[in-house]
Coordinates of C-alpha atoms in Angstrom, one line a residue:
M1 CA 11.5 22.8 11.6
E2 CA 12.0 20.1 14.2
E3 CA 14.1 17.2 13.5
N4 CA 11.2 14.6 13.5
Q5 CA 9.1 16.7 11.2
I6 CA 12.0 16.7 8.8
H7 CA 12.4 12.9 8.9
K8 CA 8.7 12.9 8.3
V9 CA 8.8 15.3 5.1
Y10 CA 11.8 13.1 3.8
S11 CA 10.0 10.0 4.6
L12 CA 6.9 11.0 2.6
W13 CA 9.0 12.2 -0.3
G14 CA 10.7 8.8 -0.3
N15 CA 7.6 7.1 -0.1
T16 CA 5.9 9.3 -3.1
Q17 CA 8.9 8.5 -5.2
N18 CA 8.4 4.9 -4.9
Y19 CA 5.2 5.0 -6.5
L20 CA 6.2 7.7 -9.3
R21 CA 6.2 5.1 -12.0
E22 CA 2.6 4.3 -11.5
F23 CA 1.7 7.6 -11.4
V24 CA 3.4 8.4 -14.6
Y25 CA 1.7 5.5 -16.4
G26 CA -1.6 6.1 -15.1
G27 CA -1.3 9.7 -15.8
I28 CA -0.1 9.1 -19.5
D29 CA -3.2 6.5 -20.1
G30 CA -5.6 8.8 -18.4
A31 CA -4.7 12.0 -20.5
V32 CA -4.2 9.7 -23.8
T33 CA -7.6 7.9 -23.6
T34 CA -9.6 10.6 -22.5
F35 CA -8.5 13.1 -25.0
A36 CA -9.1 10.3 -27.8
V37 CA -12.6 10.2 -26.4
V38 CA -13.3 14.0 -26.5
A39 CA -11.3 14.1 -29.9
G40 CA -13.7 11.3 -31.4
A41 CA -16.8 13.1 -29.9
V42 CA -15.9 16.3 -31.3
G43 CA -15.1 14.7 -34.7
A44 CA -18.5 13.0 -34.7
N45 CA -20.0 16.8 -33.7
F46 CA -21.5 15.7 -30.7
E47 CA -23.1 18.1 -28.2
P48 CA -20.6 19.4 -25.5
A49 CA -23.0 17.7 -22.8
I50 CA -22.4 14.2 -24.7
I51 CA -18.8 14.9 -24.8
I52 CA -18.5 15.3 -21.0
I53 CA -20.9 12.3 -20.3
L54 CA -18.5 9.9 -22.4
G55 CA -15.3 11.6 -21.1
F56 CA -16.3 11.3 -17.7
A57 CA -17.7 7.6 -18.1
N58 CA -14.3 6.8 -19.9
L59 CA -12.4 8.4 -17.2
F60 CA -13.7 6.6 -14.1
A61 CA -14.6 3.2 -15.9
D62 CA -11.1 3.0 -17.5
G63 CA -9.2 4.5 -14.2
F64 CA -10.8 2.1 -12.1
S65 CA -10.1 -0.8 -14.7
M66 CA -6.5 0.1 -14.9
S67 CA -6.0 0.5 -11.0
V68 CA -7.6 -3.0 -10.3
G69 CA -5.4 -4.2 -13.2
A70 CA -2.0 -2.8 -11.4
Y71 CA -3.0 -3.9 -8.0
L72 CA -3.8 -7.5 -9.1
S73 CA -0.5 -7.7 -11.2
A74 CA 1.7 -6.5 -8.4
K75 CA -0.4 -8.9 -6.0
S76 CA 0.6 -11.5 -8.4
E77 CA 4.1 -11.0 -8.5
K78 CA 4.5 -10.7 -4.7
E79 CA 2.6 -14.2 -4.4
H80 CA 4.8 -15.5 -7.2
Y81 CA 8.0 -14.4 -5.2
R82 CA 6.6 -16.1 -2.1
K83 CA 5.8 -19.3 -3.7
H84 CA 9.6 -19.6 -4.9
R85 CA 11.1 -18.6 -1.8
K86 CA 9.0 -21.3 0.0
I87 CA 10.3 -23.6 -2.7
E88 CA 14.0 -22.9 -1.7
Y89 CA 13.3 -23.3 2.0
W90 CA 12.1 -26.8 1.5
E91 CA 15.3 -27.5 -1.0
I92 CA 17.8 -26.3 1.2
E93 CA 16.3 -28.5 4.2
T94 CA 15.7 -31.4 1.9
V95 CA 18.6 -31.5 -0.3
P96 CA 21.0 -29.1 1.4
E97 CA 24.1 -30.7 -0.3
M98 CA 22.5 -30.2 -4.0
E99 CA 21.8 -26.7 -3.1
R100 CA 25.2 -26.1 -1.6
K101 CA 26.8 -27.1 -4.8
E102 CA 24.5 -24.6 -6.7
V103 CA 25.9 -21.9 -4.4
E104 CA 29.6 -23.3 -5.2
V105 CA 28.7 -23.1 -8.9
I106 CA 27.3 -19.4 -9.0
Y107 CA 30.7 -18.0 -7.0
R108 CA 32.9 -20.2 -9.1
A109 CA 31.5 -18.4 -12.1
K110 CA 32.0 -15.1 -10.5
G111 CA 35.7 -16.0 -10.5
F112 CA 36.3 -17.6 -6.8
E113 CA 38.1 -20.6 -6.1
G114 CA 40.1 -23.0 -3.9
K115 CA 39.7 -22.0 -0.1
L116 CA 38.3 -18.6 -0.4
L117 CA 35.4 -20.0 -2.6
Q118 CA 34.7 -22.6 0.2
D119 CA 34.8 -19.8 2.9
I120 CA 32.1 -17.8 0.9
V121 CA 30.1 -20.9 0.8
D122 CA 30.2 -21.8 4.2
V123 CA 29.1 -18.0 5.4
I124 CA 26.1 -18.2 3.0
V125 CA 25.1 -21.4 4.1
S126 CA 25.5 -20.9 7.5
D127 CA 22.3 -18.8 7.8
K128 CA 19.2 -20.4 6.1
D129 CA 17.8 -16.9 5.3
R130 CA 20.8 -15.7 3.9
W131 CA 21.3 -18.8 2.0
V132 CA 17.5 -18.3 0.6
D133 CA 18.2 -14.8 -0.5
E134 CA 21.2 -15.6 -2.2
M135 CA 19.2 -18.6 -4.1
M136 CA 16.4 -16.2 -5.1
K137 CA 18.5 -13.3 -6.4
N138 CA 21.3 -15.2 -8.3
E139 CA 19.8 -18.5 -9.2
L140 CA 16.2 -17.5 -9.7
E141 CA 17.2 -13.9 -10.5
M142 CA 14.1 -12.7 -8.3
I143 CA 14.3 -9.6 -6.4
P144 CA 11.5 -8.8 -4.2
D145 CA 9.4 -5.6 -4.5
Y146 CA 8.3 -4.0 -1.2
K147 CA 6.1 -1.8 -2.7
S148 CA 2.3 -2.2 -1.5
P149 CA 0.0 -3.5 -4.4
L150 CA -3.0 -1.3 -2.9
K151 CA -0.7 1.6 -3.0
I152 CA 0.4 1.2 -6.6
G153 CA -3.5 0.8 -7.5
L154 CA -4.4 4.1 -5.4
A155 CA -1.3 5.8 -7.3
T156 CA -2.6 4.6 -10.9
L157 CA -6.3 5.7 -10.0
I158 CA -5.2 8.8 -8.7
S159 CA -3.0 9.9 -11.5
F160 CA -5.4 8.4 -14.1
I161 CA -8.3 10.6 -12.8
T162 CA -6.3 13.7 -12.1
V163 CA -4.3 13.8 -15.4
G164 CA -7.2 12.5 -17.4
F165 CA -9.5 15.1 -16.4
I166 CA -7.7 17.8 -18.0
P167 CA -9.3 17.1 -21.5
L168 CA -12.7 17.6 -20.1
I169 CA -12.0 21.1 -18.1
I170 CA -13.0 23.3 -20.8
Y171 CA -16.0 21.7 -21.5
V172 CA -17.3 21.2 -17.9
Y173 CA -16.5 25.0 -17.4
D174 CA -18.4 25.6 -20.8
Y175 CA -21.4 23.8 -19.2
F176 CA -21.5 26.0 -16.2
Q177 CA -20.4 29.3 -17.9
E178 CA -20.8 29.3 -21.8
V179 CA -17.5 30.3 -23.5
S180 CA -17.2 31.9 -26.9
F181 CA -13.8 30.7 -27.8
D182 CA -12.5 27.2 -29.6
K183 CA -13.3 24.8 -26.9
F184 CA -11.4 21.8 -28.5
F185 CA -8.3 24.3 -29.7
W186 CA -7.8 25.1 -25.8
T187 CA -8.6 21.4 -24.8
S188 CA -5.7 20.4 -27.0
F189 CA -3.5 23.2 -25.4
F190 CA -3.8 22.2 -21.9
T191 CA -3.8 18.5 -22.7
G192 CA -0.5 19.2 -24.6
L193 CA 0.8 20.6 -21.4
A194 CA -0.3 17.7 -19.4
F195 CA 1.6 15.4 -21.9
V196 CA 5.0 17.6 -21.5
F197 CA 4.8 17.4 -17.6
V198 CA 4.0 13.7 -17.7
G199 CA 6.6 13.1 -20.3
W200 CA 9.0 15.3 -18.3
L201 CA 8.3 13.1 -15.1
K202 CA 8.8 9.8 -17.4
S203 CA 12.1 10.8 -18.3
F204 CA 13.2 10.7 -14.3
V205 CA 11.6 7.3 -14.0
N206 CA 13.3 5.7 -16.9
Q207 CA 16.5 7.9 -16.7
T208 CA 16.2 8.8 -20.5
D209 CA 16.7 12.1 -22.4
T210 CA 13.8 14.7 -21.1
F211 CA 13.3 16.2 -24.5
K212 CA 12.8 12.7 -26.3
S213 CA 10.6 11.4 -23.6
I214 CA 8.4 14.5 -23.7
L215 CA 8.2 14.1 -27.6
E216 CA 7.3 10.6 -27.6
T217 CA 4.6 11.4 -25.0
L218 CA 3.2 14.3 -27.2
I219 CA 3.0 12.2 -30.4
L220 CA 1.6 9.2 -28.6
G221 CA -1.2 11.5 -27.1
F222 CA -2.0 13.4 -30.4
V223 CA -1.6 10.7 -33.0
A224 CA -4.3 8.7 -30.8
A225 CA -6.4 11.6 -30.5
L226 CA -6.1 12.2 -34.5
V227 CA -7.0 8.9 -35.2
A228 CA -10.1 9.0 -32.9
Y229 CA -11.2 12.4 -34.4
Y230 CA -11.1 11.2 -38.0
V231 CA -12.9 7.7 -36.8
G232 CA -15.7 10.0 -35.0
D233 CA -15.8 12.3 -38.1
F234 CA -16.1 9.3 -40.6
L235 CA -18.7 7.4 -38.4
E236 CA -20.8 10.7 -38.1
S237 CA -20.8 11.0 -41.8
L238 CA -21.5 7.4 -42.4
I239 CA -24.4 6.9 -39.9
V240 CA -25.7 10.3 -39.4
N241 CA -25.7 11.9 -42.8
G242 CA -26.3 8.3 -44.2
I243 CA -23.3 9.1 -46.8

């Protein structure tokens, strides 16, 4: 493989890793909510065609809603950061002595003093961009996020729909090619595998124990499905059968 091709592969992999968090949480939400819809519909004894309709309606409506929310949240954070950065530029131009004192306070708290402290402060305030960077990081404790809000929303949407489609696979297949096995059992099995995979990815994102992360994801998904199933069963008995 040529050097430029290798560079492109590493660049693509690095870019993918940047949005792994969005993929993981979008996938968890997609699998949990769609599986809960399917479980609730099964509990209510709905026909497979109705389960497919409800499942896809949830998949695309919730997926779009979540991705838009992720996009707007990321965009808002960037705008918030830019606003405070502009304020810091205004402050160092308007009240530079006060801003210099703030840098001194920050580095004195770090243990610097005397001539060394003044030399450090002189270097920082000699460049406005460096000065503002310092104030943003150490005074306001704000760090810029270089990820694209559009890509964040897109990663969330793709993962939500991709992983969220898994609980519907068996029912879609049954619609075109009728099956004789227990559809909900195999739906639960394949969704469980999806939870294991996403839980494994979550352990990398959060740097937590792999087994604990997988177990948490499994429990979350199946508790949500269990609640939905019995709510569906109760409502079906209450409304349809009039009990």
